[in-house]
XYZ file of C-alpha atoms in Angstrom:
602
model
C 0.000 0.000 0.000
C 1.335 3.613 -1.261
C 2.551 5.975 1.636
C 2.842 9.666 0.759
C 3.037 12.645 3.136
C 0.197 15.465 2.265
C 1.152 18.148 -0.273
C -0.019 21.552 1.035
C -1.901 22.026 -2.061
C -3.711 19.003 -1.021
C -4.925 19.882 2.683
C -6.975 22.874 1.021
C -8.937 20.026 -1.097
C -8.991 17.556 2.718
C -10.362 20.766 4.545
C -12.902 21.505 1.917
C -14.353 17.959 1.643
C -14.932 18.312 5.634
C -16.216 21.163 5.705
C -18.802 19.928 3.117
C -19.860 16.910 5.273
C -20.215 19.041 7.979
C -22.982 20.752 6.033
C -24.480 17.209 4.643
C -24.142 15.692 8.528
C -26.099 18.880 9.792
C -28.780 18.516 6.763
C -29.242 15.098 7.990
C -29.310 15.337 11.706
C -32.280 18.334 11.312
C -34.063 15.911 8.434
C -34.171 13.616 11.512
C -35.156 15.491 14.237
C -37.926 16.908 11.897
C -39.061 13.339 10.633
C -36.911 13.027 7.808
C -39.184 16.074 5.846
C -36.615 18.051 4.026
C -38.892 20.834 2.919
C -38.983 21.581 6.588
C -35.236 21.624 7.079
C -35.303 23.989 4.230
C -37.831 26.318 5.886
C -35.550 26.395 8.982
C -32.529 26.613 7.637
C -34.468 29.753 5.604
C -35.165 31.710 8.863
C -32.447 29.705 10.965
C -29.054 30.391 8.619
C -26.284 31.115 11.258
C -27.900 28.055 13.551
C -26.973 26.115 10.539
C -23.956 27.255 9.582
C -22.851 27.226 13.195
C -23.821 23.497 13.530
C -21.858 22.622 10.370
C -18.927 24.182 11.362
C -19.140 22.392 14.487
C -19.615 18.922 12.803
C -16.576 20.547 10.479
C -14.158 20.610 13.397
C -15.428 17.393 14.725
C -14.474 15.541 11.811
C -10.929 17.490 11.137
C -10.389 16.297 14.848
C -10.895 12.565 14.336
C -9.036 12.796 11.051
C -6.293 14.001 13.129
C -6.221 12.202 16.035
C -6.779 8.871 13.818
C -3.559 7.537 12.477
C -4.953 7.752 8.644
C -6.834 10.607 7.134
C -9.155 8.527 5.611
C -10.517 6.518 8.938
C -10.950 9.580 10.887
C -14.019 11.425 9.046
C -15.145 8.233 8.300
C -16.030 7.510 11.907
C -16.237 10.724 12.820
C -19.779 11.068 10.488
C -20.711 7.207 10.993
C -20.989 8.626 15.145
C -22.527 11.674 14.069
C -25.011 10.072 11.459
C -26.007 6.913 14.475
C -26.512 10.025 16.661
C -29.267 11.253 13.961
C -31.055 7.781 13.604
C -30.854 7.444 17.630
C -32.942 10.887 17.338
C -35.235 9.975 14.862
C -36.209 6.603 16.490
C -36.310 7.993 19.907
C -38.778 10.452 18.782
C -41.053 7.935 16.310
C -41.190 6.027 20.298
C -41.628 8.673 23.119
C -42.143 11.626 21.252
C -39.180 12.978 22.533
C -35.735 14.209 20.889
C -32.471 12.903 22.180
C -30.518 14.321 24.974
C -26.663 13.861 25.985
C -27.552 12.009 29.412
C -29.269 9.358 26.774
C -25.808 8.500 25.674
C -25.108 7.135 29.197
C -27.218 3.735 28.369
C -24.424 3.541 25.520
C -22.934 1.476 28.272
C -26.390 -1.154 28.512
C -25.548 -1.459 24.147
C -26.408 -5.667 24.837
C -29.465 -5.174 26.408
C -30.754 -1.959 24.435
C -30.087 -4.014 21.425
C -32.488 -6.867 22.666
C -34.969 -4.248 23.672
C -34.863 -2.641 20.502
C -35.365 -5.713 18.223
C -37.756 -5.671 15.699
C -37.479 -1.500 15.256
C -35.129 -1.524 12.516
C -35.890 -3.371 9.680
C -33.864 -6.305 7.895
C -33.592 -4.223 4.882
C -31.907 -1.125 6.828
C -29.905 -3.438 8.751
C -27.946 -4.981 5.485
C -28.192 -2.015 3.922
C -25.839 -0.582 6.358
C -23.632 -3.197 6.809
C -23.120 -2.975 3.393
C -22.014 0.233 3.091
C -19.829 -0.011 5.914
C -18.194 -2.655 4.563
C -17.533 -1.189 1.411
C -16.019 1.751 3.730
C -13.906 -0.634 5.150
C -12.637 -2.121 1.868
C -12.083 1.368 0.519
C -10.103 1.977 3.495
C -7.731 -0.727 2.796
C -7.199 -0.108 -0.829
C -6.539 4.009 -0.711
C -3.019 4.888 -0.026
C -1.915 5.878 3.243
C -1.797 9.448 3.655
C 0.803 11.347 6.592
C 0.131 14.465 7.798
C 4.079 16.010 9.146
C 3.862 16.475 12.786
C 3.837 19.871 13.451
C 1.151 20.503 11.016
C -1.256 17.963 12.630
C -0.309 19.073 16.520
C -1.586 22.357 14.885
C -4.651 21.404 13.321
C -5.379 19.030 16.327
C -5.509 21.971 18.536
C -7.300 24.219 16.670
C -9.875 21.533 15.934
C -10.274 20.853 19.548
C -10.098 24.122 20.299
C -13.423 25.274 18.177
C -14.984 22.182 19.403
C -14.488 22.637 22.797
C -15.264 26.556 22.400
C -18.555 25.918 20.641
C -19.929 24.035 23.080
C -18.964 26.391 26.354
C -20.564 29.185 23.729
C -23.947 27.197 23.785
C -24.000 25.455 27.276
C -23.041 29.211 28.696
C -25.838 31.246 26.521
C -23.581 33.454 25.757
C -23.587 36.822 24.035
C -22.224 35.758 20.848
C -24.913 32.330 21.380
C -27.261 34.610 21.605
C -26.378 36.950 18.393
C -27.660 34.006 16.444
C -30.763 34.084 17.386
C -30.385 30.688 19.437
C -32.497 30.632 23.158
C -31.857 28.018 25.263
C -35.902 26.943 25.676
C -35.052 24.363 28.530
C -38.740 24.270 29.836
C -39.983 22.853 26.490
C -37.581 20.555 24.406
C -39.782 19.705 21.680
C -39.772 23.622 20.670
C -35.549 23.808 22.032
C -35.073 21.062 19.133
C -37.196 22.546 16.719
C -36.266 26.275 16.916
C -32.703 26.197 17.652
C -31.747 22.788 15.541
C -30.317 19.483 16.735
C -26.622 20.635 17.069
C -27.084 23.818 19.484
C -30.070 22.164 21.340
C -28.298 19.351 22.398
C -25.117 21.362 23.233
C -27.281 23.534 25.118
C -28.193 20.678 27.313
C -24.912 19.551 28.035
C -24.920 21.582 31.324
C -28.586 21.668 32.276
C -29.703 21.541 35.881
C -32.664 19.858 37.047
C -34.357 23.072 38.192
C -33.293 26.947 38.206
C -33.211 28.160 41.854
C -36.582 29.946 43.234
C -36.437 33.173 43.968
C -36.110 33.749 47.637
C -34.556 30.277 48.635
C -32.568 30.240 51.864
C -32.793 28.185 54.802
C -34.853 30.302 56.947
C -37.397 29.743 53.852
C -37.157 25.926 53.834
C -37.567 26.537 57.983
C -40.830 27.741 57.438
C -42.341 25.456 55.224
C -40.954 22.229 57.504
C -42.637 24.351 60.403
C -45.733 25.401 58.545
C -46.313 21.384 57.218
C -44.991 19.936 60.338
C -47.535 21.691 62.946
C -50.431 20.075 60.319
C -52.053 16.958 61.805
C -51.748 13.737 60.815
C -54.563 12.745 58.825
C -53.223 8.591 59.579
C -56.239 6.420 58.895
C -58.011 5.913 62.438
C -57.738 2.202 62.233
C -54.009 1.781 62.576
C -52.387 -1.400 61.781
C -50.743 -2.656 65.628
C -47.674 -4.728 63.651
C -45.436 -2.479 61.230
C -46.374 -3.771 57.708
C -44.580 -5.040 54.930
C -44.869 -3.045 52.101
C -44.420 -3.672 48.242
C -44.179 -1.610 45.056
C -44.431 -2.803 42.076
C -44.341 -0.592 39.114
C -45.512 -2.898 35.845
C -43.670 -1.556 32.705
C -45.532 -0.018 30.191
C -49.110 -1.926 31.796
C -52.536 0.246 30.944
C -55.871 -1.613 30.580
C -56.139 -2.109 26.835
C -59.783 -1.759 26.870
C -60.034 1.758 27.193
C -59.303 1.931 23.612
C -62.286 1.969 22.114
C -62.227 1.129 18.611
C -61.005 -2.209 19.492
C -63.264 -5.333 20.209
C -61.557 -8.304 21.874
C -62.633 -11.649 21.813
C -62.414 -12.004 25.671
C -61.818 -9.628 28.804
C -57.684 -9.766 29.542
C -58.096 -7.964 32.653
C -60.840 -10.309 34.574
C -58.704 -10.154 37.790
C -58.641 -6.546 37.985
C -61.973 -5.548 36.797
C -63.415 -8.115 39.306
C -61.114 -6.793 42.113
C -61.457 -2.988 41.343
C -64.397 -2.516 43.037
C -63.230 -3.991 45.991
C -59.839 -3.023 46.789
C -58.502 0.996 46.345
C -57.919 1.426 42.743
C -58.281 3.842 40.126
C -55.567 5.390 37.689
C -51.653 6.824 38.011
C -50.841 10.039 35.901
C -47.722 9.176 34.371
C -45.169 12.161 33.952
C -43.806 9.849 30.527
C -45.333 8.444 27.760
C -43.874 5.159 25.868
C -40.417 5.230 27.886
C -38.287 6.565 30.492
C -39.420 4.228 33.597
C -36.854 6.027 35.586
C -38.832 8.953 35.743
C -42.161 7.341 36.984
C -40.164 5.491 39.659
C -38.366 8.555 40.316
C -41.598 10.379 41.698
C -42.782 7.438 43.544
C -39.551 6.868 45.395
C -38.724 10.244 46.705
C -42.637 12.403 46.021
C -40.724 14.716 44.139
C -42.639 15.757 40.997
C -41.082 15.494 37.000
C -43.487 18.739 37.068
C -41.381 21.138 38.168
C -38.157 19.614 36.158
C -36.637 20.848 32.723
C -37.905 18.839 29.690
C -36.469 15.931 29.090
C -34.731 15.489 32.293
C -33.778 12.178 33.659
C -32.889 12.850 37.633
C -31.246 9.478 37.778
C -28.932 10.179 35.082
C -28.251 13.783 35.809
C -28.286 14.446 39.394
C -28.813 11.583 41.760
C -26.024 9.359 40.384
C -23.688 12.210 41.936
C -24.994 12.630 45.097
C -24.377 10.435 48.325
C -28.014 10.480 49.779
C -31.726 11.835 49.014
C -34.768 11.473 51.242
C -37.214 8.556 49.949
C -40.021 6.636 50.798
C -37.044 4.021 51.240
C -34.557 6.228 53.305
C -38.113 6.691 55.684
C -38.996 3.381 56.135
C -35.534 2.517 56.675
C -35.060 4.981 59.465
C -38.043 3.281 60.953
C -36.245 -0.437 61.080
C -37.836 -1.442 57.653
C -35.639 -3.783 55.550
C -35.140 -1.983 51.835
C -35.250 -4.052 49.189
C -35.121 -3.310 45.672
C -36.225 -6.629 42.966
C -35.662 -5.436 39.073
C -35.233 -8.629 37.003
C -32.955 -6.855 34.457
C -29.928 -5.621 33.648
C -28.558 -3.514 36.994
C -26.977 -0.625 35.259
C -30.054 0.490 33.215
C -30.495 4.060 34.218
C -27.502 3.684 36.744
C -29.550 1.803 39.231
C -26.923 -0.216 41.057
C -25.464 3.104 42.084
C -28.853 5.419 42.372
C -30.546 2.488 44.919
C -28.322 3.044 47.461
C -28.597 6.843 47.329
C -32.335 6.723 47.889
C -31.615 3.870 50.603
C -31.540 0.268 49.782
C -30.116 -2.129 51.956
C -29.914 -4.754 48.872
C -31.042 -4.765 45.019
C -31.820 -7.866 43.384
C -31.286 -7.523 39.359
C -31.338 -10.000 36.269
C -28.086 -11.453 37.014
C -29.414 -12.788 40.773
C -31.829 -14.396 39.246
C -30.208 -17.103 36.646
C -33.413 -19.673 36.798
C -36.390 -17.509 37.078
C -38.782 -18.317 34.692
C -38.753 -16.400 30.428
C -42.277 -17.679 28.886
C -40.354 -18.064 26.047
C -36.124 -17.798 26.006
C -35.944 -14.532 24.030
C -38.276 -13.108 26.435
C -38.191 -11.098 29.213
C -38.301 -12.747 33.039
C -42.153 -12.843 33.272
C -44.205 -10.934 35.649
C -45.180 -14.037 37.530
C -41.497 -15.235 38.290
C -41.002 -11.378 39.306
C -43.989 -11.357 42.161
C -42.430 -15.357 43.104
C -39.099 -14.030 44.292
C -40.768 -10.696 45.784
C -43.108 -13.093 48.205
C -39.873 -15.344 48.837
C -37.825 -12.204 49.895
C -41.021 -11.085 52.218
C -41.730 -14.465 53.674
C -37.984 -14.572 54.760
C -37.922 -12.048 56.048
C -37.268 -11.633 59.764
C -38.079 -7.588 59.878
C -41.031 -5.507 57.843
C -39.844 -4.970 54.844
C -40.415 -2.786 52.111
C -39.882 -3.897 48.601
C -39.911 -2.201 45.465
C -40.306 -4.152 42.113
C -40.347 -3.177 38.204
C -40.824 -5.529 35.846
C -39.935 -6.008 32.604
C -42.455 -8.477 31.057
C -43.972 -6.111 29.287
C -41.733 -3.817 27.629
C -41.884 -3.418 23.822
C -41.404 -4.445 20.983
C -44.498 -6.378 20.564
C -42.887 -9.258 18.804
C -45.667 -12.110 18.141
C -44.372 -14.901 20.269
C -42.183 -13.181 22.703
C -43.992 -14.287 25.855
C -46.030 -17.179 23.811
C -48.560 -17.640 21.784
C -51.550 -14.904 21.773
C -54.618 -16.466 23.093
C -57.010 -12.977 22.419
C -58.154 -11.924 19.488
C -58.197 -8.564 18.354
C -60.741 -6.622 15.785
C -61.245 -3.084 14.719
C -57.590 -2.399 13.931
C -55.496 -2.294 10.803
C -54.301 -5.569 9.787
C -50.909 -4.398 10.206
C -51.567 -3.998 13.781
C -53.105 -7.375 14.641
C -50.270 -9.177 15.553
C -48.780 -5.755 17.676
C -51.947 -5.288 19.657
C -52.677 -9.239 19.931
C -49.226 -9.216 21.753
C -49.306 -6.927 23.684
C -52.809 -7.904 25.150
C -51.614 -10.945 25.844
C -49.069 -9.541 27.862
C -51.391 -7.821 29.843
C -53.392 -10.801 30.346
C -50.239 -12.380 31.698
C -50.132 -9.455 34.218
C -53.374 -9.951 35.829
C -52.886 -13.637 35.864
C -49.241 -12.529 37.809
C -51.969 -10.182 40.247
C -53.915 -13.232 40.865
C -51.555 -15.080 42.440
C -49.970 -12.094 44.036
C -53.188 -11.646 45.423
C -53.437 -15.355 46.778
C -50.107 -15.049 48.096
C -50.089 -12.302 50.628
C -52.357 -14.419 52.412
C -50.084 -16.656 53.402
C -47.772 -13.879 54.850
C -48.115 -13.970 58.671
C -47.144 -10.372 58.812
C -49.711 -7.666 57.549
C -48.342 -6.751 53.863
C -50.122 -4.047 51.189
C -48.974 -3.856 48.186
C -49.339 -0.837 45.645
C -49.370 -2.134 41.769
C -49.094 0.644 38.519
C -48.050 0.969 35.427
C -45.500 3.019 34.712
C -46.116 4.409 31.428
C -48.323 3.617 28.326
C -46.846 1.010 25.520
C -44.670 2.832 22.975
C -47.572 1.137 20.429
C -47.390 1.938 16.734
C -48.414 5.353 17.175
C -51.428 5.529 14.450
C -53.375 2.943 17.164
C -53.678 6.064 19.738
C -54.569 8.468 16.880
C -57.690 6.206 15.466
C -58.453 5.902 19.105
C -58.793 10.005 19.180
C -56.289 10.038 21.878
C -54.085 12.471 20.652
C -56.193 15.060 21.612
C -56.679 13.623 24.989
C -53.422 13.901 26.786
C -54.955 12.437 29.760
C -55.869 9.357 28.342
C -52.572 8.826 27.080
C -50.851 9.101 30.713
C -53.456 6.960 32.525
C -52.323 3.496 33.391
C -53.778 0.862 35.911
C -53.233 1.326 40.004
C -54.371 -0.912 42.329
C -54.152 -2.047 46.033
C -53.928 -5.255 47.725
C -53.535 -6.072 50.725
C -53.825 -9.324 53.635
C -55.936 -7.194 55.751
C -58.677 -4.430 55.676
C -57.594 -1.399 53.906
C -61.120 -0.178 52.533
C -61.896 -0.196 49.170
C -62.705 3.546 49.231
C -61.408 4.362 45.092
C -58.065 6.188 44.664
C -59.568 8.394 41.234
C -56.339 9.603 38.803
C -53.261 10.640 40.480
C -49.572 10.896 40.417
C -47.108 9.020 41.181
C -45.902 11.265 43.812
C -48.406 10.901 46.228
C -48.213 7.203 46.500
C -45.620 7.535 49.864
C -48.404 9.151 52.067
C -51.369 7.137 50.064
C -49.777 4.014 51.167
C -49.101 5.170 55.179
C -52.658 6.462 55.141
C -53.741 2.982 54.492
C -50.714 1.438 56.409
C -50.884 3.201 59.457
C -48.208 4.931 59.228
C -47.283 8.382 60.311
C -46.686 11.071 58.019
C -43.600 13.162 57.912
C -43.632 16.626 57.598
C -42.997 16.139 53.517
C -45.560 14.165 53.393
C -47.883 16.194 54.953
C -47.195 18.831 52.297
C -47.786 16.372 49.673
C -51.417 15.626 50.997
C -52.158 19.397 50.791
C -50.570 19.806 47.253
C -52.533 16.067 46.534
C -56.049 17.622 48.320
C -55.874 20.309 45.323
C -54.126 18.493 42.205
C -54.528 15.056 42.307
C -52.798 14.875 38.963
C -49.763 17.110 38.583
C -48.001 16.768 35.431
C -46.609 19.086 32.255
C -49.434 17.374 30.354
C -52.396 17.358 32.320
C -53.836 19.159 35.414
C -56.097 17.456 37.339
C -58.132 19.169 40.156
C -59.997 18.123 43.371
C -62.453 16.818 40.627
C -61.741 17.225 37.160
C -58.929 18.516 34.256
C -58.019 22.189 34.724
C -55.915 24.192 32.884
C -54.827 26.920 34.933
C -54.377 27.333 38.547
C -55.581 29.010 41.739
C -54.121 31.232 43.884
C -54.153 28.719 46.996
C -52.814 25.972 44.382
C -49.886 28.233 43.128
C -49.043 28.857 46.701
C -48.817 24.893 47.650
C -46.607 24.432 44.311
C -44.510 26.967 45.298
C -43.655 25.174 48.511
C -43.404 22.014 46.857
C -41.147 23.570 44.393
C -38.537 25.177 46.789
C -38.394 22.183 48.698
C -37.744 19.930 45.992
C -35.451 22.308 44.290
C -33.233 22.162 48.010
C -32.940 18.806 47.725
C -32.099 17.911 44.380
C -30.055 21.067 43.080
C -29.683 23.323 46.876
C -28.293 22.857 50.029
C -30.523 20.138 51.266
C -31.561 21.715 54.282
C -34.975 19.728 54.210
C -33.553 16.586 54.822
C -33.193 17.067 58.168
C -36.308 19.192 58.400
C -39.043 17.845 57.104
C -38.268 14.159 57.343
């Protein structure tokens, strides 16, 4: 193979060609964050031209960088733009599945790549798959066969660091909204993604999010103000159901991934009721519906407000607490860190992969004494091999764990049964027909009722089971977001005009001894910590107590929907603004402030 060193005539002709795929890459990435419509990428870069040009000189660096650092000229850009092109596809999927555009602390499940590949399956067609290999293959062999080309060293230690340089320049320029950031017309929109994306372009809106926080700082926050609203909470009663449980029960969570009751949608007749279980035992037993703060994805989130009964409401857009905040911190007030503090046993149960949203180090943070993940669990039973471990074997080792145990214990679960794609087969063969649909969704929805049906069946015996445990035990079952289902299914249903519908999934309560069956209505996650003691007997701490108030006014509290004492609102009171402006200083103190309400309020 030929070896030449680079004329300088040449590096003009290297330097253009990268600057011109820095333009192409941009093109692409905006195609894909605007659903691959290129009279729209047009249109923006039309009223958007510096945004665009900035981008592409960004990608332009990028790629002289890699061709620099890389030992052959070639190799560099090559896998500088395959990154930068998987980055746009990542986008584009994400949002075809949550509705949702990618953000840097989504790179972070890069690490999970084996088991987001098996929980992708199905997404990307056969077709795109060879396609690509293909083509990379033929990149490869191209590779081989051009001549080396050497760059003399003092030329590419220069190049190097101006390359770095720029890129490392452009992206304080964004993250810091500064002057110059500003002087082309791009806004940081933090509070609303979908419009961040769309007005400012892939490339500056996911800089811009490099340095997010959580929450911005209210405006008066201090410690003598988080004093007052521990002392103005704390001197409330507690509102502990009258008929207190004498023996400290067990308690369980378990949050079912993406479970709803498919028979809400109504366009769709099935042959036979998937959800007998749970229809039967509805009406007898506290149940109603959970407000999920996601849609199609990010569990994390939904288990997030249930843990600690902070709210995704008051958060940026797109935020993902476990990712961004909690993995760095050494502790944060929980149901978990509460019960613990009481003599509870913590135990977490997750029968997947342990690093999936940095769980194995976010657990003990919140509290856990022990997590139990996939790899614990080498003989618990898959309905079928590719599938996931079943809900069923999931509840089996939760009732072992409380039956051994020797202390109350509470025990949070979150399944995996259930999570998409709806491959026909996955967790056997579909035993409910499905009319009313598209044919190309028959074998989809089939699926996933039959996963659903699995789920109650899993309840059932749940149900049967507490019995048997000598200790009083409730348990508090949800779904924790809707199914990322082919999305024309919820817009036949006329559901994309009814956000509420679309955040709704199943909650229920069980327990082995008289909680009432007085129903729970719609509400968020958040308030399950003091819904649960209410029933338990427990006593509420002062957090709590502000969480009833907040709950007494908006039982649903979400960027989506609003839901009031009794039905959707769309702006709020006075009196309401004043309760979410306690709730939001306190939350903002202990996830982005000084913490001072960990030792105040509980």
């Amino acid at each position: 193979m030929m070896r030449y060193v680079l004329p300088s005539k040449k590096l003009g002709v290297l330097l253009l060609s990268l600057l011109l795929g820095g333009f192409v890459l941009n093109f692409f990435v905006q195609a894909a964050s605007l659903d691959m419509d290129f009279w729209s990428v047009l249109h923006w870069i039309g009223k958007s031209y510096w945004l665009y040009v900035g981008g592409s000189l960004f990608f332009f660096f990028v790629l002289m960088a890699f061709s620099l650092i890389l030992p052959n000229l070639y190799i560099g850009p090559v896998v500088g733009s395959l990154l930068i092109l998987l980055l746009g596809i990542a986008n584009y999927k994400k949002q075809g599945t949550t509705g949702e555009p990618l953000f840097p602390w989504d790179l972070m499940l890069m690490k999970n790549a084996g088991e987001m590949s098996k929980i992708t399956k199905g997404m990307i067609s056969p077709f795109a798959a060879g396609l690509a290999l293909l083509v990379i293959a033929a990149g490869v062999w191209l590779l081989f066969k051009l001549p080396k080309i050497k760059v003399q060293l003092p030329l590419r230690l220069l190049l190097t660091a101006v390359s770095a340089g720029m890129v490392a320049g452009f992206i304080v320029m964004v993250s810091g909204q500064t002057t110059f950031a500003s002087s082309l017309n791009y806004q940081n929109i933090f509070w609303n993604q979908k419009v961040n994306y769309s007005q400012n372009g892939f490339v500056f809106a996911f800089t811009g999010n490099l340095r997010q926080n959580l929450l911005e700082e209210p405006e008066g926050y201090s410690r003598g103000t988080i004093e007052a609203i521990a002392a103005k909470y704390g001197s409330l009663p507690d509102t502990t159901a009258a008929q207190t449980v004498v023996e400290q029960p067990n308690i369980m969570f378990m949050m079912d991934e993406a479970f709803f009751d498919p028979t809400r949608l109504p366009s769709l007749k099935l042959s036979e009721d998937p959800l007998p279980f749970i229809h039967q035992e509805e009406s007898v037993t506290p149940a109603g519906y959970l407000l999920s703060p996601e849609f199609g994805g990010n569990t994390a989130n939904v288990e997030f407000e249930a843990l600690t009964g902070m709210s995704m409401y008051f958060l940026g857009d797109g935020s993902i607490p476990y990712q961004q905040r909690i993995v760095k911190m050494s502790s944060l007030p929980s149901i978990v860190s509460i019960l613990k503090d009481r003599g509870y046993q913590t135990l977490a149960l997750h029968p997947f992969d342990e690093t999936f949203y940095n769980r194995n180090r976010v657990y003990p943070v919140l509290g856990f004494d022990r997590f139990t993940s996939e790899k614990d669990l080498p003989l618990a039973e898959r309905i079928t091999p590719d599938g996931y471990i079943s809900d069923k074997a999931a509840v089996q080792e939760a009732i072992r764990e409380l039956k051994a145990a020797d202390a109350p214990t509470f025990l949070h679960m979150v399944t995996m049964q259930n999570h998409f794609p709806f491959t026909k087969g996955l967790n056997g063969p579909n035993t409910i027909t499905v009319q009313g649909a598209k044919a190309s969704w028959k074998d989809e929805l089939e699926t996933y009722v039959q996963d659903t049906r699995l789920t109650d069946e899993a309840l059932s015996y749940l149900q049967q089971e507490l019995k048997t445990i000598e200790r009083p035990t409730i348990a508090v079952f949800w779904g924790d977001h809707l199914p990322a289902l082919s999305a024309g299914i919820y817009t036949d249903a006329g559901w994309d005009q009814e956000p509420r519908l679309k955040h709704e999934t199943k909650l229920m309560i069980l327990a082995n001894f008289d909680i009432g069956q007085k129903p729970l209505g719609t509400l968020s996650p958040a308030y399950l910590g003091p819904t649960v003691f209410n029933l338990s007997g427990q006593s509420l701490p002062p957090f709590y107590k502000m969480l009833e108030q907040v709950q007494a006014q908006l039982t649903g509290l979400s960027k989506s929907v609003l839901i009031g004492a009794s039905d959707g609102i769309t702006t709020v009171t006075s009196v309401q603004q004043s309760l979410l402006d306690d709730y939001r200083m306190v939350e903002y103190d202990l996830l982005e402030g000084k913490g001072y309400a960990e030792d105040l309020m509980f």
